[in-house]
Amino acid sequence: METLSEVSQNVQKTPQTMMDDKQHGELPEEQGAANEALTDQTVMAGEALDRRNIWEPSVYYALGKESFHIAGHDISIRESMDTFGALIWPGAIALSQFLENNQQQFNLMDKAVLEIGAGTGLLSIVASLLGAWVTATDLPEILSNLTFNLLRNTKGRCRYTPQVSALTWAQHLERDFPHPSFHYDYVLAADVVYPHGSIDELLETMRHFCRPGSRTTLLWANKIRFQSDLEFTESFESSFNTTLLAELPQQEVRIYKATAKE
């Protein structure tokens, strides 16, 4: 996974070199998609940097902390600037607050809940505080910070100790999460659509956990930033029975509910 610092370095050199290439006719058409992806990554990196005013610098990376009061508890989240997956994004905050405010409609008490792309763990923490038995998943390099945040904010507060598991989208799903041994009442996903090049794999993973006959409900929140967000939304809506639960114009976040098409 490309780090934010690497993206920032690309930002500094790319616009001028792209202009020079265009002037000299040296920019092949096939580079268009790659340049668009780099632009999207630039936007994401800029958003990540802008949303944090104070960072605690170190030699190797920067850490930040964010605090929330959700589900009746103070939650403190440690972030890292190393990867997109170690930051809190608007979709996670929005879906966390939505679950807190709509407990009658979505009662997580004693429910089996899986989060894909858990990142810093905010959403999994909130689900745990609301009484769910939670499994938080993400890439192996994300799990250390994810585990730290989960334990820090749930120990002694929850009915069930949340679990952490590595999950690379679309890889070894039947081996690591076979049906029907692994069944979840809810699958949660927040801001998992961004320029990571794994959009098809994400949709395949969603289908694996929310398949016909599973009676699993998928809740997905995402900030709409790029054309790729809209394209994924079209594929998402064609793959599942979907309902737009909430749209937050100020945050540009949409929250969807989905179930498998029978």
PDB file of N, CA, C and O in Angstrom, residues 44 47 89-96 98 115-117 123 169 188-196 199 202 206 218-234 236 243-257:
ATOM      1  N   MET A  44      -6.820  12.539  -1.872  1.00  0.00           N
ATOM      2  CA  MET A  44      -6.953  11.813  -0.613  1.00  0.00           C
ATOM      3  C   MET A  44      -5.851  12.211   0.358  1.00  0.00           C
ATOM      4  O   MET A  44      -6.092  12.411   1.550  1.00  0.00           O
ATOM      5  N   GLU A  47      -6.585  15.637   1.682  1.00  0.00           N
ATOM      6  CA  GLU A  47      -7.675  15.591   2.661  1.00  0.00           C
ATOM      7  C   GLU A  47      -7.172  15.065   3.994  1.00  0.00           C
ATOM      8  O   GLU A  47      -7.544  15.572   5.056  1.00  0.00           O
ATOM      9  N   TRP A  89     -11.803   8.363   8.577  1.00  0.00           N
ATOM     10  CA  TRP A  89     -12.412   9.056   7.455  1.00  0.00           C
ATOM     11  C   TRP A  89     -13.874   9.376   7.775  1.00  0.00           C
ATOM     12  O   TRP A  89     -14.485   8.776   8.659  1.00  0.00           O
ATOM     13  N   PRO A  90     -14.470  10.329   7.060  1.00  0.00           N
ATOM     14  CA  PRO A  90     -15.825  10.785   7.391  1.00  0.00           C
ATOM     15  C   PRO A  90     -16.873   9.686   7.411  1.00  0.00           C
ATOM     16  O   PRO A  90     -17.814   9.733   8.209  1.00  0.00           O
ATOM     17  N   GLY A  91     -16.749   8.696   6.523  1.00  0.00           N
ATOM     18  CA  GLY A  91     -17.743   7.625   6.475  1.00  0.00           C
ATOM     19  C   GLY A  91     -17.817   6.834   7.769  1.00  0.00           C
ATOM     20  O   GLY A  91     -18.906   6.426   8.203  1.00  0.00           O
ATOM     21  N   ALA A  92     -16.676   6.608   8.398  1.00  0.00           N
ATOM     22  CA  ALA A  92     -16.653   5.847   9.653  1.00  0.00           C
ATOM     23  C   ALA A  92     -17.341   6.625  10.767  1.00  0.00           C
ATOM     24  O   ALA A  92     -18.080   6.042  11.575  1.00  0.00           O
ATOM     25  N   ILE A  93     -17.111   7.923  10.823  1.00  0.00           N
ATOM     26  CA  ILE A  93     -17.760   8.752  11.839  1.00  0.00           C
ATOM     27  C   ILE A  93     -19.265   8.784  11.597  1.00  0.00           C
ATOM     28  O   ILE A  93     -20.067   8.620  12.523  1.00  0.00           O
ATOM     29  N   ALA A  94     -19.641   8.979  10.342  1.00  0.00           N
ATOM     30  CA  ALA A  94     -21.060   9.074  10.008  1.00  0.00           C
ATOM     31  C   ALA A  94     -21.805   7.782  10.329  1.00  0.00           C
ATOM     32  O   ALA A  94     -22.895   7.813  10.918  1.00  0.00           O
ATOM     33  N   LEU A  95     -21.242   6.643   9.964  1.00  0.00           N
ATOM     34  CA  LEU A  95     -21.922   5.371  10.213  1.00  0.00           C
ATOM     35  C   LEU A  95     -21.942   5.048  11.702  1.00  0.00           C
ATOM     36  O   LEU A  95     -22.922   4.487  12.214  1.00  0.00           O
ATOM     37  N   SER A  96     -20.896   5.409  12.423  1.00  0.00           N
ATOM     38  CA  SER A  96     -20.870   5.204  13.876  1.00  0.00           C
ATOM     39  C   SER A  96     -21.995   5.977  14.542  1.00  0.00           C
ATOM     40  O   SER A  96     -22.725   5.446  15.392  1.00  0.00           O
ATOM     41  N   PHE A  98     -24.680   7.100  13.075  1.00  0.00           N
ATOM     42  CA  PHE A  98     -25.959   6.575  12.573  1.00  0.00           C
ATOM     43  C   PHE A  98     -26.387   5.355  13.390  1.00  0.00           C
ATOM     44  O   PHE A  98     -27.564   5.238  13.770  1.00  0.00           O
ATOM     45  N   GLU A 115     -16.524  -6.172  10.272  1.00  0.00           N
ATOM     46  CA  GLU A 115     -16.164  -4.948   9.568  1.00  0.00           C
ATOM     47  C   GLU A 115     -15.036  -5.253   8.601  1.00  0.00           C
ATOM     48  O   GLU A 115     -14.026  -5.855   8.965  1.00  0.00           O
ATOM     49  N   ILE A 116     -15.202  -4.827   7.357  1.00  0.00           N
ATOM     50  CA  ILE A 116     -14.140  -4.972   6.359  1.00  0.00           C
ATOM     51  C   ILE A 116     -13.496  -3.602   6.146  1.00  0.00           C
ATOM     52  O   ILE A 116     -14.174  -2.582   6.113  1.00  0.00           O
ATOM     53  N   GLY A 117     -12.160  -3.594   6.062  1.00  0.00           N
ATOM     54  CA  GLY A 117     -11.448  -2.321   5.972  1.00  0.00           C
ATOM     55  C   GLY A 117     -11.614  -1.496   7.230  1.00  0.00           C
ATOM     56  O   GLY A 117     -11.921  -0.304   7.177  1.00  0.00           O
ATOM     57  N   LEU A 123     -15.402   2.315  13.977  1.00  0.00           N
ATOM     58  CA  LEU A 123     -16.716   1.714  13.743  1.00  0.00           C
ATOM     59  C   LEU A 123     -16.864   0.395  14.501  1.00  0.00           C
ATOM     60  O   LEU A 123     -17.925   0.115  15.083  1.00  0.00           O
ATOM     61  N   TRP A 169      -8.894  -8.314   0.512  1.00  0.00           N
ATOM     62  CA  TRP A 169     -10.123  -8.507  -0.246  1.00  0.00           C
ATOM     63  C   TRP A 169      -9.939  -9.488  -1.403  1.00  0.00           C
ATOM     64  O   TRP A 169      -8.968  -9.412  -2.157  1.00  0.00           O
ATOM     65  N   LEU A 188     -20.161  -4.397   8.062  1.00  0.00           N
ATOM     66  CA  LEU A 188     -19.996  -2.943   8.060  1.00  0.00           C
ATOM     67  C   LEU A 188     -18.806  -2.554   7.183  1.00  0.00           C
ATOM     68  O   LEU A 188     -17.772  -3.229   7.189  1.00  0.00           O
ATOM     69  N   ALA A 189     -18.963  -1.464   6.457  1.00  0.00           N
ATOM     70  CA  ALA A 189     -17.870  -0.950   5.627  1.00  0.00           C
ATOM     71  C   ALA A 189     -18.000   0.565   5.562  1.00  0.00           C
ATOM     72  O   ALA A 189     -19.088   1.086   5.302  1.00  0.00           O
ATOM     73  N   ALA A 190     -16.910   1.270   5.814  1.00  0.00           N
ATOM     74  CA  ALA A 190     -16.939   2.734   5.818  1.00  0.00           C
ATOM     75  C   ALA A 190     -15.724   3.288   5.084  1.00  0.00           C
ATOM     76  O   ALA A 190     -14.586   2.953   5.416  1.00  0.00           O
ATOM     77  N   ASP A 191     -15.997   4.123   4.088  1.00  0.00           N
ATOM     78  CA  ASP A 191     -14.936   4.755   3.290  1.00  0.00           C
ATOM     79  C   ASP A 191     -13.919   3.738   2.799  1.00  0.00           C
ATOM     80  O   ASP A 191     -12.700   3.937   2.911  1.00  0.00           O
ATOM     81  N   VAL A 192     -14.423   2.658   2.244  1.00  0.00           N
ATOM     82  CA  VAL A 192     -13.536   1.622   1.700  1.00  0.00           C
ATOM     83  C   VAL A 192     -13.314   1.799   0.201  1.00  0.00           C
ATOM     84  O   VAL A 192     -12.500   1.079  -0.392  1.00  0.00           O
ATOM     85  N   VAL A 193     -14.029   2.736  -0.411  1.00  0.00           N
ATOM     86  CA  VAL A 193     -13.843   3.001  -1.839  1.00  0.00           C
ATOM     87  C   VAL A 193     -12.978   4.238  -1.998  1.00  0.00           C
ATOM     88  O   VAL A 193     -13.401   5.352  -1.726  1.00  0.00           O
ATOM     89  N   TYR A 194     -11.736   4.031  -2.380  1.00  0.00           N
ATOM     90  CA  TYR A 194     -10.802   5.120  -2.624  1.00  0.00           C
ATOM     91  C   TYR A 194      -9.745   4.591  -3.578  1.00  0.00           C
ATOM     92  O   TYR A 194      -9.792   3.408  -3.943  1.00  0.00           O
ATOM     93  N   PRO A 195      -8.788   5.387  -4.020  1.00  0.00           N
ATOM     94  CA  PRO A 195      -7.876   4.952  -5.086  1.00  0.00           C
ATOM     95  C   PRO A 195      -6.874   3.892  -4.640  1.00  0.00           C
ATOM     96  O   PRO A 195      -5.682   4.131  -4.508  1.00  0.00           O
ATOM     97  N   HIS A 196      -7.362   2.679  -4.405  1.00  0.00           N
ATOM     98  CA  HIS A 196      -6.474   1.602  -3.996  1.00  0.00           C
ATOM     99  C   HIS A 196      -6.353   0.519  -5.054  1.00  0.00           C
ATOM    100  O   HIS A 196      -5.626  -0.452  -4.863  1.00  0.00           O
ATOM    101  N   ILE A 199     -11.148  -2.212  -6.399  1.00  0.00           N
ATOM    102  CA  ILE A 199     -12.588  -2.015  -6.375  1.00  0.00           C
ATOM    103  C   ILE A 199     -13.329  -3.324  -6.672  1.00  0.00           C
ATOM    104  O   ILE A 199     -14.298  -3.680  -5.988  1.00  0.00           O
ATOM    105  N   LEU A 202     -13.113  -5.610  -3.744  1.00  0.00           N
ATOM    106  CA  LEU A 202     -13.996  -5.176  -2.657  1.00  0.00           C
ATOM    107  C   LEU A 202     -15.410  -5.685  -2.891  1.00  0.00           C
ATOM    108  O   LEU A 202     -16.045  -6.232  -1.973  1.00  0.00           O
ATOM    109  N   MET A 206     -17.637  -8.281  -0.579  1.00  0.00           N
ATOM    110  CA  MET A 206     -18.985  -7.982  -0.090  1.00  0.00           C
ATOM    111  C   MET A 206     -19.954  -9.093  -0.470  1.00  0.00           C
ATOM    112  O   MET A 206     -20.782  -9.530   0.334  1.00  0.00           O
ATOM    113  N   LEU A 218     -25.783  -5.648   4.947  1.00  0.00           N
ATOM    114  CA  LEU A 218     -24.557  -4.893   4.711  1.00  0.00           C
ATOM    115  C   LEU A 218     -24.859  -3.410   4.859  1.00  0.00           C
ATOM    116  O   LEU A 218     -25.791  -2.889   4.252  1.00  0.00           O
ATOM    117  N   LEU A 219     -24.072  -2.731   5.691  1.00  0.00           N
ATOM    118  CA  LEU A 219     -24.189  -1.283   5.869  1.00  0.00           C
ATOM    119  C   LEU A 219     -22.900  -0.637   5.382  1.00  0.00           C
ATOM    120  O   LEU A 219     -21.817  -0.923   5.902  1.00  0.00           O
ATOM    121  N   TRP A 220     -23.034   0.214   4.379  1.00  0.00           N
ATOM    122  CA  TRP A 220     -21.862   0.827   3.746  1.00  0.00           C
ATOM    123  C   TRP A 220     -22.023   2.340   3.736  1.00  0.00           C
ATOM    124  O   TRP A 220     -23.034   2.874   3.284  1.00  0.00           O
ATOM    125  N   ALA A 221     -21.010   3.033   4.260  1.00  0.00           N
ATOM    126  CA  ALA A 221     -20.985   4.497   4.245  1.00  0.00           C
ATOM    127  C   ALA A 221     -19.759   4.952   3.475  1.00  0.00           C
ATOM    128  O   ALA A 221     -18.664   4.395   3.649  1.00  0.00           O
ATOM    129  N   ASN A 222     -19.930   5.986   2.647  1.00  0.00           N
ATOM    130  CA  ASN A 222     -18.791   6.435   1.854  1.00  0.00           C
ATOM    131  C   ASN A 222     -18.932   7.912   1.511  1.00  0.00           C
ATOM    132  O   ASN A 222     -20.034   8.391   1.209  1.00  0.00           O
ATOM    133  N   LYS A 223     -17.824   8.622   1.597  1.00  0.00           N
ATOM    134  CA  LYS A 223     -17.787   9.988   1.102  1.00  0.00           C
ATOM    135  C   LYS A 223     -17.600   9.937  -0.410  1.00  0.00           C
ATOM    136  O   LYS A 223     -16.723   9.229  -0.907  1.00  0.00           O
ATOM    137  N   ILE A 224     -18.426  10.687  -1.118  1.00  0.00           N
ATOM    138  CA  ILE A 224     -18.343  10.705  -2.577  1.00  0.00           C
ATOM    139  C   ILE A 224     -17.307  11.740  -2.993  1.00  0.00           C
ATOM    140  O   ILE A 224     -17.522  12.959  -2.843  1.00  0.00           O
ATOM    141  N   ARG A 225     -16.169  11.260  -3.508  1.00  0.00           N
ATOM    142  CA  ARG A 225     -15.064  12.145  -3.877  1.00  0.00           C
ATOM    143  C   ARG A 225     -14.792  12.126  -5.370  1.00  0.00           C
ATOM    144  O   ARG A 225     -14.496  13.148  -5.968  1.00  0.00           O
ATOM    145  N   PHE A 226     -14.815  10.932  -5.956  1.00  0.00           N
ATOM    146  CA  PHE A 226     -14.321  10.746  -7.309  1.00  0.00           C
ATOM    147  C   PHE A 226     -15.364  10.045  -8.181  1.00  0.00           C
ATOM    148  O   PHE A 226     -16.352   9.512  -7.689  1.00  0.00           O
ATOM    149  N   GLN A 227     -15.102  10.035  -9.464  1.00  0.00           N
ATOM    150  CA  GLN A 227     -15.955   9.306 -10.388  1.00  0.00           C
ATOM    151  C   GLN A 227     -15.986   7.822 -10.037  1.00  0.00           C
ATOM    152  O   GLN A 227     -17.007   7.151 -10.206  1.00  0.00           O
ATOM    153  N   SER A 228     -14.864   7.298  -9.535  1.00  0.00           N
ATOM    154  CA  SER A 228     -14.808   5.886  -9.162  1.00  0.00           C
ATOM    155  C   SER A 228     -15.801   5.544  -8.054  1.00  0.00           C
ATOM    156  O   SER A 228     -16.327   4.427  -7.995  1.00  0.00           O
ATOM    157  N   ASP A 229     -16.098   6.516  -7.173  1.00  0.00           N
ATOM    158  CA  ASP A 229     -17.103   6.293  -6.134  1.00  0.00           C
ATOM    159  C   ASP A 229     -18.477   6.065  -6.759  1.00  0.00           C
ATOM    160  O   ASP A 229     -19.231   5.186  -6.351  1.00  0.00           O
ATOM    161  N   LEU A 230     -18.809   6.881  -7.753  1.00  0.00           N
ATOM    162  CA  LEU A 230     -20.098   6.758  -8.420  1.00  0.00           C
ATOM    163  C   LEU A 230     -20.174   5.471  -9.223  1.00  0.00           C
ATOM    164  O   LEU A 230     -21.217   4.800  -9.252  1.00  0.00           O
ATOM    165  N   GLU A 231     -19.076   5.109  -9.874  1.00  0.00           N
ATOM    166  CA  GLU A 231     -19.053   3.867 -10.643  1.00  0.00           C
ATOM    167  C   GLU A 231     -19.211   2.660  -9.736  1.00  0.00           C
ATOM    168  O   GLU A 231     -19.929   1.709 -10.066  1.00  0.00           O
ATOM    169  N   PHE A 232     -18.533   2.679  -8.574  1.00  0.00           N
ATOM    170  CA  PHE A 232     -18.683   1.564  -7.647  1.00  0.00           C
ATOM    171  C   PHE A 232     -20.113   1.502  -7.121  1.00  0.00           C
ATOM    172  O   PHE A 232     -20.673   0.409  -6.955  1.00  0.00           O
ATOM    173  N   THR A 233     -20.704   2.658  -6.854  1.00  0.00           N
ATOM    174  CA  THR A 233     -22.073   2.688  -6.350  1.00  0.00           C
ATOM    175  C   THR A 233     -23.027   2.027  -7.340  1.00  0.00           C
ATOM    176  O   THR A 233     -23.938   1.282  -6.950  1.00  0.00           O
ATOM    177  N   GLU A 234     -22.830   2.261  -8.639  1.00  0.00           N
ATOM    178  CA  GLU A 234     -23.667   1.616  -9.656  1.00  0.00           C
ATOM    179  C   GLU A 234     -23.514   0.098  -9.603  1.00  0.00           C
ATOM    180  O   GLU A 234     -24.514  -0.636  -9.669  1.00  0.00           O
ATOM    181  N   PHE A 236     -22.496  -1.651  -7.040  1.00  0.00           N
ATOM    182  CA  PHE A 236     -23.032  -2.056  -5.743  1.00  0.00           C
ATOM    183  C   PHE A 236     -24.546  -2.196  -5.814  1.00  0.00           C
ATOM    184  O   PHE A 236     -25.122  -3.197  -5.372  1.00  0.00           O
ATOM    185  N   THR A 243     -30.826   0.191  -0.255  1.00  0.00           N
ATOM    186  CA  THR A 243     -31.639   1.310   0.214  1.00  0.00           C
ATOM    187  C   THR A 243     -30.703   2.414   0.682  1.00  0.00           C
ATOM    188  O   THR A 243     -29.761   2.148   1.442  1.00  0.00           O
ATOM    189  N   LEU A 244     -30.931   3.625   0.214  1.00  0.00           N
ATOM    190  CA  LEU A 244     -30.157   4.770   0.696  1.00  0.00           C
ATOM    191  C   LEU A 244     -30.759   5.208   2.025  1.00  0.00           C
ATOM    192  O   LEU A 244     -31.854   5.754   2.076  1.00  0.00           O
ATOM    193  N   LEU A 245     -30.047   4.929   3.111  1.00  0.00           N
ATOM    194  CA  LEU A 245     -30.559   5.218   4.451  1.00  0.00           C
ATOM    195  C   LEU A 245     -30.400   6.680   4.834  1.00  0.00           C
ATOM    196  O   LEU A 245     -31.256   7.246   5.523  1.00  0.00           O
ATOM    197  N   ALA A 246     -29.320   7.278   4.423  1.00  0.00           N
ATOM    198  CA  ALA A 246     -29.059   8.667   4.810  1.00  0.00           C
ATOM    199  C   ALA A 246     -28.095   9.295   3.815  1.00  0.00           C
ATOM    200  O   ALA A 246     -27.231   8.620   3.249  1.00  0.00           O
ATOM    201  N   GLU A 247     -28.265  10.580   3.605  1.00  0.00           N
ATOM    202  CA  GLU A 247     -27.347  11.348   2.770  1.00  0.00           C
ATOM    203  C   GLU A 247     -27.006  12.629   3.516  1.00  0.00           C
ATOM    204  O   GLU A 247     -27.905  13.384   3.898  1.00  0.00           O
ATOM    205  N   LEU A 248     -25.732  12.839   3.756  1.00  0.00           N
ATOM    206  CA  LEU A 248     -25.262  13.981   4.538  1.00  0.00           C
ATOM    207  C   LEU A 248     -24.539  14.942   3.602  1.00  0.00           C
ATOM    208  O   LEU A 248     -23.340  14.793   3.348  1.00  0.00           O
ATOM    209  N   PRO A 249     -25.234  15.935   3.071  1.00  0.00           N
ATOM    210  CA  PRO A 249     -24.637  16.821   2.066  1.00  0.00           C
ATOM    211  C   PRO A 249     -23.384  17.545   2.552  1.00  0.00           C
ATOM    212  O   PRO A 249     -22.431  17.707   1.791  1.00  0.00           O
ATOM    213  N   GLN A 250     -23.388  17.972   3.802  1.00  0.00           N
ATOM    214  CA  GLN A 250     -22.236  18.732   4.302  1.00  0.00           C
ATOM    215  C   GLN A 250     -20.970  17.886   4.310  1.00  0.00           C
ATOM    216  O   GLN A 250     -19.887  18.358   3.980  1.00  0.00           O
ATOM    217  N   GLN A 251     -21.125  16.611   4.683  1.00  0.00           N
ATOM    218  CA  GLN A 251     -19.977  15.701   4.703  1.00  0.00           C
ATOM    219  C   GLN A 251     -19.793  14.962   3.375  1.00  0.00           C
ATOM    220  O   GLN A 251     -18.813  14.253   3.202  1.00  0.00           O
ATOM    221  N   GLU A 252     -20.768  15.117   2.461  1.00  0.00           N
ATOM    222  CA  GLU A 252     -20.757  14.393   1.184  1.00  0.00           C
ATOM    223  C   GLU A 252     -20.731  12.891   1.398  1.00  0.00           C
ATOM    224  O   GLU A 252     -20.116  12.151   0.629  1.00  0.00           O
ATOM    225  N   VAL A 253     -21.413  12.430   2.434  1.00  0.00           N
ATOM    226  CA  VAL A 253     -21.423  11.016   2.793  1.00  0.00           C
ATOM    227  C   VAL A 253     -22.801  10.426   2.538  1.00  0.00           C
ATOM    228  O   VAL A 253     -23.826  11.045   2.858  1.00  0.00           O
ATOM    229  N   ARG A 254     -22.807   9.238   1.973  1.00  0.00           N
ATOM    230  CA  ARG A 254     -24.031   8.465   1.803  1.00  0.00           C
ATOM    231  C   ARG A 254     -23.919   7.178   2.611  1.00  0.00           C
ATOM    232  O   ARG A 254     -22.839   6.578   2.677  1.00  0.00           O
ATOM    233  N   ILE A 255     -25.037   6.753   3.193  1.00  0.00           N
ATOM    234  CA  ILE A 255     -25.085   5.506   3.953  1.00  0.00           C
ATOM    235  C   ILE A 255     -26.115   4.592   3.304  1.00  0.00           C
ATOM    236  O   ILE A 255     -27.286   4.992   3.141  1.00  0.00           O
ATOM    237  N   TYR A 256     -25.679   3.398   2.933  1.00  0.00           N
ATOM    238  CA  TYR A 256     -26.542   2.442   2.251  1.00  0.00           C
ATOM    239  C   TYR A 256     -26.764   1.197   3.102  1.00  0.00           C
ATOM    240  O   TYR A 256     -25.870   0.768   3.849  1.00  0.00           O
ATOM    241  N   LYS A 257     -27.926   0.620   2.925  1.00  0.00           N
ATOM    242  CA  LYS A 257     -28.230  -0.706   3.446  1.00  0.00           C
ATOM    243  C   LYS A 257     -28.372  -1.626   2.250  1.00  0.00           C
ATOM    244  O   LYS A 257     -28.971  -1.256   1.232  1.00  0.00           O
TER     245      LYS A 257
END
